Tab-separated table of C-alpha atoms and ligand atoms in Angstrom:
chain	number	residue	atom	x	y	z
A	168	MET	CA	-17.174	-32.676	-3.393
A	169	SER	CA	-16.026	-29.759	-5.414
A	170	LYS	CA	-12.663	-29.802	-7.074
A	171	THR	CA	-10.662	-26.782	-7.983
A	172	THR	CA	-10.143	-26.506	-11.698
A	173	THR	CA	-6.706	-24.925	-11.589
A	174	ALA	CA	-3.821	-26.707	-9.999
A	175	ARG	CA	-2.658	-24.765	-6.966
A	176	ALA	CA	1.078	-24.889	-7.017
A	177	ALA	CA	2.790	-24.748	-3.656
A	178	LEU	CA	5.423	-22.088	-3.113
A	179	ASP	CA	8.583	-23.295	-4.812
A	180	VAL	CA	11.438	-22.200	-2.616
A	181	ALA	CA	14.290	-24.138	-4.190
A	182	GLU	CA	17.464	-22.012	-3.983
A	183	VAL	CA	18.976	-21.065	-7.325
A	184	ASP	CA	22.485	-19.884	-8.100
A	185	PRO	CA	22.104	-16.216	-9.032
A	186	ALA	CA	25.478	-16.185	-10.757
A	187	THR	CA	24.699	-18.946	-13.249
A	188	ILE	CA	20.913	-18.950	-13.720
A	189	GLY	CA	19.832	-18.057	-17.272
A	190	ARG	CA	17.416	-15.236	-17.989
A	191	ASP	CA	14.707	-17.573	-19.353
A	192	GLU	CA	14.971	-19.938	-16.431
A	193	LEU	CA	14.773	-16.964	-14.085
A	194	ARG	CA	11.695	-15.566	-15.805
A	195	ALA	CA	9.919	-18.915	-15.664
A	196	LEU	CA	10.691	-19.146	-11.958
A	197	GLN	CA	9.501	-15.579	-11.397
A	198	LEU	CA	6.222	-16.310	-13.156
A	199	ARG	CA	5.516	-19.401	-11.039
A	200	ARG	CA	6.324	-17.509	-7.880
A	201	LEU	CA	4.324	-14.468	-8.960
A	202	GLN	CA	1.272	-16.639	-9.589
A	203	TRP	CA	1.680	-18.213	-6.170
A	204	THR	CA	2.079	-14.797	-4.503
A	205	VAL	CA	-0.933	-13.236	-6.173
A	206	ARG	CA	-3.160	-16.137	-5.208
A	207	HIS	CA	-1.763	-16.191	-1.680
A	208	ALA	CA	-2.397	-12.461	-1.234
A	209	TYR	CA	-5.870	-12.673	-2.778
A	210	GLU	CA	-6.972	-15.590	-0.643
A	211	ASN	CA	-5.524	-14.470	2.657
A	212	VAL	CA	-5.451	-10.666	2.799
A	213	PRO	CA	-8.861	-8.970	2.597
A	214	PHE	CA	-7.180	-5.725	1.523
A	215	TYR	CA	-5.676	-7.362	-1.580
A	216	ARG	CA	-8.863	-9.228	-2.430
A	217	ALA	CA	-10.742	-5.915	-2.319
A	218	THR	CA	-8.221	-3.950	-4.402
A	219	PHE	CA	-7.887	-6.770	-6.972
A	220	GLU	CA	-11.662	-6.965	-7.284
A	221	ALA	CA	-11.931	-3.198	-7.628
A	222	ALA	CA	-9.371	-3.413	-10.450
A	223	GLY	CA	-11.250	-6.319	-12.032
A	224	VAL	CA	-8.345	-8.725	-11.814
A	225	ALA	CA	-8.255	-12.251	-10.410
A	226	PRO	CA	-5.277	-14.552	-9.712
A	227	ASP	CA	-6.004	-16.610	-12.847
A	228	ASP	CA	-5.463	-13.505	-14.998
A	229	ILE	CA	-1.714	-13.600	-14.268
A	230	ARG	CA	-0.450	-15.645	-17.215
A	231	THR	CA	2.788	-13.849	-18.050
A	232	LEU	CA	5.198	-11.717	-16.074
A	233	ASP	CA	3.927	-8.597	-17.813
A	234	ASP	CA	0.479	-9.322	-16.395
A	235	VAL	CA	1.814	-7.979	-13.109
A	236	ARG	CA	0.795	-4.626	-14.603
A	237	LEU	CA	-2.845	-5.599	-14.291
A	238	LEU	CA	-2.497	-5.498	-10.529
A	239	PRO	CA	-3.081	-2.353	-8.502
A	240	PHE	CA	-0.202	-0.605	-6.728
A	241	THR	CA	0.210	-0.755	-2.980
A	242	THR	CA	1.387	2.334	-1.095
A	243	LYS	CA	2.734	3.011	2.363
A	244	ASP	CA	-0.628	4.605	3.213
A	245	ASP	CA	-2.349	1.333	2.299
A	246	LEU	CA	-0.080	-0.508	4.702
A	247	ARG	CA	-0.801	2.059	7.398
A	248	SER	CA	-4.543	1.820	6.858
A	249	THR	CA	-4.505	-1.812	7.990
A	250	TYR	CA	-2.367	-1.122	11.083
A	251	PRO	CA	-1.159	-3.143	12.838
A	252	PHE	CA	-1.554	-6.654	11.370
A	253	GLY	CA	-4.156	-6.307	8.608
A	254	MET	CA	-1.735	-7.155	5.774
A	255	PHE	CA	-0.536	-10.408	7.305
A	256	ALA	CA	-1.374	-13.382	5.097
A	257	VAL	CA	-0.844	-16.130	7.667
A	258	PRO	CA	-2.315	-16.676	11.149
A	259	MET	CA	-0.380	-14.958	13.933
A	260	SER	CA	0.623	-18.370	15.253
A	261	GLU	CA	2.823	-18.730	12.155
A	262	VAL	CA	4.436	-15.319	12.515
A	263	ARG	CA	7.854	-15.706	14.123
A	264	ARG	CA	8.950	-12.067	14.053
A	265	ILE	CA	7.560	-8.564	13.707
A	266	HIS	CA	9.480	-5.476	12.585
A	267	ALA	CA	8.221	-1.929	12.144
A	268	SER	CA	9.438	1.131	10.290
A	269	SER	CA	10.471	4.107	12.357
A	270	GLY	CA	7.586	6.146	10.912
A	271	THR	CA	8.592	9.736	11.600
A	272	THR	CA	4.979	10.803	11.205
A	273	GLY	CA	1.807	8.879	11.953
A	274	ARG	CA	1.567	5.153	12.447
A	275	PRO	CA	4.561	2.960	11.784
A	276	THR	CA	4.250	0.249	9.152
A	277	VAL	CA	4.338	-3.204	10.672
A	278	VAL	CA	5.708	-6.228	8.862
A	279	GLY	CA	5.771	-9.924	9.797
A	280	TYR	CA	7.866	-12.971	8.917
A	281	THR	CA	7.236	-16.714	9.055
A	282	GLN	CA	10.117	-19.047	9.831
A	283	GLY	CA	10.442	-19.602	6.073
A	284	ASP	CA	10.578	-15.850	5.464
A	285	LEU	CA	13.304	-15.462	8.085
A	286	ASP	CA	15.271	-18.311	6.495
A	287	ARG	CA	15.069	-16.769	3.039
A	288	TRP	CA	15.963	-13.340	4.414
A	289	ALA	CA	19.087	-14.782	6.069
A	290	ASP	CA	19.944	-16.519	2.776
A	291	LEU	CA	19.597	-13.270	0.834
A	292	VAL	CA	21.672	-11.223	3.259
A	293	GLY	CA	24.186	-14.069	3.123
A	294	ARG	CA	24.158	-13.851	-0.647
A	295	SER	CA	24.654	-10.083	-0.381
A	296	LEU	CA	27.634	-10.605	1.911
A	297	ARG	CA	29.199	-13.096	-0.479
A	298	ALA	CA	28.715	-10.612	-3.306
A	299	ALA	CA	30.623	-8.140	-1.113
A	300	GLY	CA	33.480	-10.627	-0.808
A	301	VAL	CA	32.746	-11.679	2.788
A	302	ALA	CA	33.661	-15.322	3.449
A	303	ALA	CA	33.040	-17.935	6.125
A	304	GLY	CA	35.400	-17.439	9.015
A	305	TRP	CA	35.440	-13.652	8.741
A	306	LYS	CA	34.476	-11.458	11.678
A	307	VAL	CA	31.780	-8.933	10.816
A	308	HIS	CA	31.139	-5.891	13.015
A	309	ASN	CA	27.419	-5.137	12.746
A	310	ALA	CA	26.668	-1.503	13.598
A	311	TYR	CA	23.172	-1.374	12.111
A	312	GLY	CA	20.659	-0.688	14.880
A	313	TYR	CA	19.077	-3.730	16.510
A	314	GLY	CA	15.380	-3.645	17.361
A	315	LEU	CA	12.290	-2.957	15.317
A	316	PHE	CA	14.493	-1.554	12.514
A	317	THR	CA	15.303	-4.381	10.101
A	318	GLY	CA	18.976	-3.406	9.691
A	319	GLY	CA	20.521	-4.955	12.809
A	320	LEU	CA	18.730	-8.288	13.050
A	321	GLY	CA	18.538	-8.673	9.272
A	322	ALA	CA	22.288	-8.265	8.833
A	323	HIS	CA	22.926	-10.425	11.899
A	324	ALA	CA	21.153	-13.482	10.518
A	325	GLY	CA	22.935	-13.236	7.168
A	326	ILE	CA	26.359	-13.020	8.803
A	327	GLU	CA	25.681	-16.173	10.799
A	328	ARG	CA	24.156	-17.911	7.787
A	329	ILE	CA	27.389	-17.830	5.785
A	330	GLY	CA	29.471	-19.092	8.674
A	331	ALA	CA	31.023	-15.758	9.542
A	332	THR	CA	31.296	-14.455	13.114
A	333	VAL	CA	28.921	-11.642	14.025
A	334	ILE	CA	29.863	-8.878	16.438
A	335	PRO	CA	26.377	-7.561	17.310
A	336	MET	CA	27.393	-4.015	18.263
A	337	SER	CA	24.238	-2.176	17.062
A	338	GLY	CA	24.336	1.591	16.395
A	339	GLY	CA	25.584	4.357	18.688
A	340	GLN	CA	28.196	4.349	21.478
A	341	THR	CA	30.754	5.416	18.944
A	342	ALA	CA	33.758	5.356	21.281
A	343	ARG	CA	32.938	1.744	22.096
A	344	GLN	CA	32.643	0.925	18.388
A	345	VAL	CA	36.155	2.269	17.878
A	346	GLN	CA	37.493	0.244	20.767
A	347	LEU	CA	35.910	-3.003	19.563
A	348	ILE	CA	37.074	-2.472	15.994
A	349	HIS	CA	40.566	-2.004	17.373
A	350	ASP	CA	40.474	-4.936	19.810
A	351	PHE	CA	38.370	-7.545	17.964
A	352	GLU	CA	39.913	-6.875	14.554
A	353	PRO	CA	36.829	-7.477	12.396
A	354	ASP	CA	37.321	-8.101	8.666
A	355	ALA	CA	34.126	-6.321	7.600
A	356	ILE	CA	31.697	-3.731	8.925
A	357	MET	CA	28.009	-3.189	8.248
A	358	CYS	CA	26.429	0.213	8.993
A	359	THR	CA	25.076	3.267	7.231
A	360	PRO	CA	27.609	5.169	5.105
A	361	SER	CA	27.089	8.325	7.179
A	362	TYR	CA	27.745	6.399	10.374
A	363	LEU	CA	30.973	4.998	8.957
A	364	LEU	CA	32.145	8.600	8.498
A	365	THR	CA	31.324	9.247	12.163
A	366	ILE	CA	33.307	6.157	13.122
A	367	ALA	CA	36.240	7.219	10.918
A	368	ASP	CA	36.340	10.616	12.662
A	369	ALA	CA	36.203	8.905	16.046
A	370	ILE	CA	39.065	6.568	15.121
A	371	GLU	CA	41.111	9.615	14.232
A	372	ALA	CA	40.054	11.441	17.403
A	373	ALA	CA	41.288	8.441	19.382
A	374	GLY	CA	44.729	9.020	17.876
A	375	LEU	CA	44.499	6.020	15.533
A	376	ASP	CA	44.806	5.787	11.764
A	377	PRO	CA	41.464	4.953	10.083
A	378	ARG	CA	43.447	3.236	7.310
A	379	GLY	CA	45.194	1.076	9.850
A	380	THR	CA	42.204	-0.983	11.027
A	381	SER	CA	41.668	-4.653	10.180
A	382	LEU	CA	38.586	-3.784	8.066
A	383	LYS	CA	38.692	-4.923	4.433
A	384	VAL	CA	35.083	-4.382	3.359
A	385	ALA	CA	32.175	-2.143	4.409
A	386	ILE	CA	28.627	-3.130	3.427
A	387	LEU	CA	26.728	0.131	3.528
A	388	GLY	CA	23.106	1.069	3.004
A	389	ALA	CA	19.808	2.158	4.546
A	390	GLU	CA	20.226	5.678	3.124
A	391	PRO	CA	21.176	7.221	-0.212
A	392	TRP	CA	24.884	7.706	-0.827
A	393	THR	CA	26.879	8.562	-3.896
A	394	ASN	CA	29.852	7.028	-5.700
A	395	GLU	CA	31.771	10.125	-4.588
A	396	LEU	CA	31.095	9.188	-0.960
A	397	ARG	CA	32.173	5.638	-1.749
A	398	ALA	CA	35.500	6.967	-3.018
A	399	GLU	CA	35.896	9.162	0.082
A	400	ILE	CA	35.129	6.279	2.464
A	401	GLU	CA	37.474	3.909	0.606
A	402	ARG	CA	40.257	6.489	0.667
A	403	ARG	CA	39.858	7.390	4.330
A	404	LEU	CA	39.489	3.858	5.642
A	405	GLY	CA	41.476	1.884	3.081
A	406	LEU	CA	38.759	-0.678	2.345
A	407	ASP	CA	36.197	-1.657	-0.301
A	408	ALA	CA	32.759	-0.083	0.203
A	409	VAL	CA	29.719	-1.762	-1.360
A	410	ASP	CA	26.068	-0.864	-1.459
A	411	ILE	CA	23.278	-2.944	0.115
A	412	TYR	CA	19.675	-1.925	-0.513
A	413	GLY	CA	16.389	-2.902	1.027
A	414	LEU	CA	13.292	-1.714	2.807
A	415	SER	CA	11.268	-3.150	5.641
A	416	GLU	CA	8.031	-3.301	3.661
A	417	VAL	CA	9.649	-5.588	1.093
A	418	MET	CA	11.871	-7.533	3.555
A	419	GLY	CA	14.691	-5.440	4.996
A	420	PRO	CA	18.365	-5.269	3.959
A	421	GLY	CA	19.282	-7.645	1.129
A	422	VAL	CA	16.584	-6.979	-1.471
A	423	ALA	CA	19.443	-5.934	-3.754
A	424	SER	CA	23.177	-5.830	-3.240
A	425	GLU	CA	26.347	-4.877	-4.999
A	426	SER	CA	29.275	-6.980	-6.177
A	427	VAL	CA	32.639	-5.925	-4.779
A	428	VAL	CA	34.165	-6.856	-8.127
A	429	THR	CA	32.053	-4.556	-10.296
A	430	LYS	CA	30.800	-1.924	-7.774
A	431	ASP	CA	28.214	-0.876	-10.311
A	432	GLY	CA	24.994	-0.707	-8.319
A	433	PRO	CA	23.022	-3.331	-6.391
A	434	HIS	CA	21.784	-6.416	-8.267
A	435	VAL	CA	18.156	-7.118	-7.389
A	436	TRP	CA	17.742	-10.661	-6.063
A	437	GLU	CA	15.154	-11.161	-8.754
A	438	ASP	CA	14.346	-14.752	-7.890
A	439	HIS	CA	12.645	-13.320	-4.784
A	440	PHE	CA	11.556	-9.818	-5.845
A	441	LEU	CA	10.149	-8.633	-9.148
A	442	PRO	CA	11.248	-5.032	-9.786
A	443	GLU	CA	9.541	-2.495	-12.017
A	444	THR	CA	10.133	1.183	-12.584
A	445	ILE	CA	7.239	3.543	-13.157
A	446	ASP	CA	6.600	7.187	-13.829
A	447	GLY	CA	5.797	8.419	-10.321
A	448	GLU	CA	3.174	10.801	-11.587
A	449	THR	CA	1.228	8.739	-14.093
A	450	GLY	CA	1.957	5.265	-12.688
A	451	GLU	CA	2.852	4.145	-16.228
A	452	PRO	CA	5.764	1.717	-16.579
A	453	VAL	CA	9.032	3.180	-17.830
A	454	ALA	CA	11.491	1.121	-19.867
A	455	ASP	CA	14.597	-0.398	-18.311
A	456	GLY	CA	17.365	2.182	-18.456
A	457	GLU	CA	14.937	5.074	-17.893
A	458	HIS	CA	14.693	6.845	-14.553
A	459	GLY	CA	11.618	6.197	-12.463
A	460	GLU	CA	10.171	5.096	-9.154
A	461	LEU	CA	11.099	1.601	-8.067
A	462	VAL	CA	8.214	-0.821	-7.464
A	463	PHE	CA	8.521	-4.319	-6.011
A	464	THR	CA	6.368	-7.408	-5.927
A	465	SER	CA	7.576	-10.057	-3.502
A	466	LEU	CA	7.759	-13.553	-4.980
A	467	THR	CA	8.369	-15.839	-2.006
A	468	LYS	CA	7.026	-14.023	1.045
A	469	GLU	CA	4.509	-15.868	3.175
A	470	ALA	CA	3.577	-13.631	6.123
A	471	PHE	CA	3.714	-10.300	4.320
A	472	PRO	CA	3.428	-10.558	0.541
A	473	VAL	CA	3.616	-7.179	-1.187
A	474	ILE	CA	2.049	-6.509	-4.549
A	475	ARG	CA	3.528	-3.700	-6.668
A	476	TYR	CA	4.726	-1.825	-3.622
A	477	ARG	CA	5.679	1.754	-4.461
A	478	THR	CA	8.996	2.403	-2.745
A	479	ARG	CA	9.222	6.101	-3.729
A	480	ASP	CA	12.928	5.419	-4.358
A	481	LEU	CA	14.199	6.873	-7.610
A	482	THR	CA	16.619	4.974	-9.811
A	483	ARG	CA	16.743	2.991	-13.045
A	484	LEU	CA	16.978	-0.696	-13.911
A	485	LEU	CA	20.137	-1.758	-15.729
A	486	PRO	CA	21.259	-5.089	-17.177
A	487	GLY	CA	23.072	-7.441	-14.808
A	488	ARG	CA	26.841	-7.809	-14.886
A	489	ALA	CA	28.281	-9.835	-12.006
A	490	TYR	CA	24.950	-11.731	-12.019
A	491	PRO	CA	24.091	-11.564	-15.729
A	492	ALA	CA	20.443	-12.675	-15.518
A	493	LEU	CA	19.563	-10.302	-12.674
A	494	ARG	CA	18.978	-6.625	-13.268
A	495	ARG	CA	20.837	-3.997	-11.287
A	496	ILE	CA	19.573	-0.739	-9.903
A	497	GLU	CA	21.678	2.334	-10.298
A	498	LYS	CA	22.650	3.875	-6.961
A	499	ILE	CA	19.467	5.459	-5.582
A	500	THR	CA	19.261	9.204	-6.217
A	501	GLY	CA	16.884	9.655	-3.291
A	502	ARG	CA	13.265	9.210	-2.367
A	503	ASP	CA	10.743	11.363	-4.134
A	504	ASP	CA	9.946	12.977	-0.783
A	505	ASP	CA	13.644	13.954	-0.326
A	506	MET	CA	13.394	16.095	-3.425
A	507	ILE	CA	13.723	19.780	-2.691
A	508	ILE	CA	11.932	22.127	-5.029
A	509	LEU	CA	13.724	25.419	-4.821
A	510	ARG	CA	12.228	28.253	-6.825
A	511	GLY	CA	11.185	25.819	-9.529
A	512	VAL	CA	14.401	23.772	-9.599
A	513	ASN	CA	14.327	20.172	-8.364
A	514	LEU	CA	17.297	18.980	-6.403
A	515	PHE	CA	18.303	16.017	-4.285
A	516	PRO	CA	20.674	16.013	-1.316
A	517	THR	CA	22.787	13.404	-3.156
A	518	GLN	CA	23.490	15.962	-5.909
A	519	ILE	CA	24.927	18.327	-3.309
A	520	GLU	CA	26.907	15.435	-1.785
A	521	GLU	CA	28.492	14.745	-5.171
A	522	LEU	CA	29.584	18.357	-5.544
A	523	VAL	CA	30.812	18.693	-1.941
A	524	LEU	CA	32.986	15.614	-2.284
A	525	GLY	CA	34.437	16.912	-5.522
A	526	ILE	CA	36.186	19.690	-3.570
A	527	GLU	CA	39.095	18.341	-1.531
A	528	THR	CA	39.273	21.273	0.860
A	529	LEU	CA	35.719	20.660	2.104
A	530	THR	CA	34.580	18.083	4.674
A	531	PRO	CA	31.712	15.650	4.008
A	532	HIS	CA	29.822	17.006	7.031
A	533	PHE	CA	26.955	19.176	5.804
A	534	VAL	CA	23.253	19.769	6.322
A	535	LEU	CA	20.690	21.535	4.163
A	536	GLU	CA	18.434	24.187	5.681
A	537	LEU	CA	15.311	25.430	3.968
A	538	ARG	CA	13.780	28.742	4.923
A	539	ARG	CA	11.290	31.177	3.530
A	540	ALA	CA	12.382	34.795	3.047
A	541	GLY	CA	9.301	36.773	2.109
A	542	ARG	CA	7.788	34.785	-0.738
A	543	LEU	CA	11.027	33.110	-1.729
A	544	ASP	CA	12.378	29.808	-0.515
A	545	THR	CA	16.072	29.760	0.317
A	546	LEU	CA	18.487	26.905	0.784
A	547	THR	CA	21.559	27.093	2.972
A	548	VAL	CA	24.276	24.474	2.791
A	549	ARG	CA	25.868	24.502	6.230
A	550	ILE	CA	29.172	22.692	6.006
A	551	GLU	CA	31.918	22.101	8.530
A	552	ARG	CA	35.211	23.667	7.631
A	553	HIS	CA	38.251	21.454	7.366
A	554	PRO	CA	39.914	21.340	10.810
A	555	ALA	CA	43.438	21.284	9.376
A	556	LEU	CA	43.100	24.135	6.872
A	557	ASP	CA	43.190	27.928	7.177
A	558	ARG	CA	39.889	29.721	7.295
A	559	ASP	CA	40.667	31.568	4.012
A	560	VAL	CA	41.137	28.269	2.205
A	561	CYS	CA	37.834	27.016	3.601
A	562	GLU	CA	36.029	30.232	2.655
A	563	ALA	CA	37.356	29.904	-0.875
A	564	ALA	CA	36.180	26.283	-1.015
A	565	ALA	CA	32.704	27.365	0.104
A	566	LYS	CA	32.606	29.881	-2.754
A	567	VAL	CA	33.614	27.180	-5.230
A	568	LEU	CA	30.825	24.955	-3.942
A	569	GLN	CA	28.273	27.729	-4.314
A	570	GLN	CA	29.434	28.317	-7.875
A	571	ARG	CA	29.316	24.625	-8.788
A	572	ILE	CA	25.793	24.273	-7.392
A	573	LYS	CA	24.788	27.213	-9.542
A	574	THR	CA	26.408	25.695	-12.630
A	575	HIS	CA	25.424	22.055	-12.186
A	576	ILE	CA	22.031	22.297	-10.521
A	577	GLY	CA	21.007	25.732	-11.726
A	578	THR	CA	20.040	27.384	-8.491
A	579	THR	CA	21.581	29.883	-6.088
A	580	VAL	CA	22.136	28.694	-2.537
A	581	ASP	CA	24.009	30.075	0.467
A	582	VAL	CA	27.003	28.133	1.661
A	583	VAL	CA	27.881	28.805	5.291
A	584	LEU	CA	30.862	27.337	7.134
A	585	ALA	CA	30.329	25.618	10.454
A	586	GLU	CA	33.051	24.831	12.981
A	587	PRO	CA	34.603	21.353	13.105
A	588	ALA	CA	32.343	18.928	15.029
A	589	GLU	CA	29.560	21.538	15.215
A	590	LEU	CA	26.983	19.654	13.148
A	591	PRO	CA	25.161	16.591	14.454
A	592	ARG	CA	26.928	13.322	13.661
A	593	SER	CA	25.130	10.337	12.213
A	594	GLU	CA	24.449	7.270	14.328
A	595	GLY	CA	22.293	5.579	11.701
A	596	LYS	CA	20.218	7.144	8.968
A	597	TYR	CA	21.496	10.708	8.752
A	598	LYS	CA	19.039	13.600	8.874
A	599	ARG	CA	20.407	15.833	6.140
A	600	VAL	CA	17.553	18.277	5.530
A	601	TYR	CA	16.063	20.743	8.013
A	602	ASP	CA	12.950	22.465	6.769
A	603	TYR	CA	12.222	25.659	8.711
A	604	ARG	CA	9.522	26.913	6.349
B	1287	LIG	O1	16.783	0.817	5.675
B	1287	LIG	C1	16.676	-1.564	5.347
B	1287	LIG	C2	18.162	-1.622	5.250
B	1287	LIG	C3	18.914	-1.772	6.371
B	1287	LIG	C4	18.786	-1.526	4.015
B	1287	LIG	C5	20.289	-1.848	6.295
B	1287	LIG	C6	20.151	-1.616	3.904
B	1287	LIG	C7	20.900	-1.760	5.039
B	1287	LIG	P1	13.817	1.027	6.019
B	1287	LIG	O2	14.160	1.603	7.344
B	1287	LIG	O3	12.448	0.517	5.794
B	1287	LIG	O4	14.738	-0.206	5.701
B	1287	LIG	O5	14.174	2.123	4.943
B	1287	LIG	C8	14.074	1.826	3.587
B	1287	LIG	O6	15.850	3.370	3.030
B	1287	LIG	O7	13.152	2.847	0.770
B	1287	LIG	C9	15.423	3.779	0.769
B	1287	LIG	O8	14.790	5.041	0.712
B	1287	LIG	C10	16.487	3.804	1.843
B	1287	LIG	N1	17.575	2.888	1.514
B	1287	LIG	C11	17.807	1.661	1.989
B	1287	LIG	N2	18.946	1.147	1.459
B	1287	LIG	C12	19.423	2.095	0.600
B	1287	LIG	C13	20.554	2.180	-0.254
B	1287	LIG	C14	16.116	-0.194	5.599
B	1287	LIG	N3	21.459	1.219	-0.332
B	1287	LIG	C15	14.488	3.022	2.762
B	1287	LIG	N4	20.681	3.303	-0.993
B	1287	LIG	C16	14.453	2.725	1.296
B	1287	LIG	C17	19.793	4.290	-0.922
B	1287	LIG	C18	18.540	3.189	0.631
B	1287	LIG	N5	18.726	4.286	-0.128
């Protein structure tokens, strides 16, 4: 009988306290879990075995955390190429749930969860909710979409896990959302930041005061949003707004989440996900504190381990604060594919959002339209005028915005006023950019 020479450690899933764990203890835990994950992926997913072999790396080569850099990256295209279930690392009989990304073009990416994965996901969303100040006994209105999208069901399980009461409203039916918020008096709401603006408008349209609801905290994510939008949402609704980050390929909501005390960017739940930042062009690692593309390796996932998954999300890693051993990510600037290159100048929709919200006489309702005029690309910011202000005041505000974009971003755009309620309203992830080129 042959014996394996290396001891094969089982997945160690003991819960740790993210607030008190020390950095060394965390790193030791990460290494054990990384070694387990790499072996698990290598032995059970033909795709990973092939890419590891092509890179000349074997599970036994992972001796330190930095050795993660020996492993090849995984991209969304890789996940698509094994559609639908080729990346699953356990037999289908052990898969309790499947989710899929919306996939605006081409095949969706499909992800799977074992019972253990679902348990840990609920724990991590629960942890995220506690970081947001949500407590057992609270009522939480969940307006993330239910279904294949991970937002609704992911948030749902975490709310139940901490002993709070979930109101499983899902997205859309905005008038009904307003009614239930009024009648059920939830303490917290979970939805996209853009959808919360839609809800705030609808509360007002119903003749109610958005600051007068029972809501104390909003846990917002699934799309980029700025600290300026946070301030606007907190002012309009009279609550604390915190950021929750995640992506279906890595788990769903709750990969990283923000503390309501420090509101300084989501802490990565590093005992379950190893973050790196890289230069998106060269693939070389960038130092903590430097801007780059966020990359994740899962540390405890059974059905769908991901190895150095390139998120395309741009941010930087910062030292932990509310959870000192865990690094934070700065609020995401955007995805690299959201970047607009306008006559040689790179810009992100979040940069425009920051400038829009810095002008009180503008509304936060705007879209970006790209066109080609001859050989030149043009960008129009179409923004709803303020319903309560004179047209002259709004025109002047539009001019100020155009000037600030020129000064701060360095490019000339058109700013065109739209009528109140003319632009599409968000019901989930907001489509901000329309490319007519
Ligand atoms: O959006 C998971 C989620 C649901 C996160 C609910 C938070 C709340 P996907 O549909 O796979 O999963 O989209 C993931 O959305 O790569 C980012 O580009 C973006 N994203 C998610 N959260 C944030 C955030 C869910 N807090 C993609 N800030 C990610 C900025 C975010 N962007």
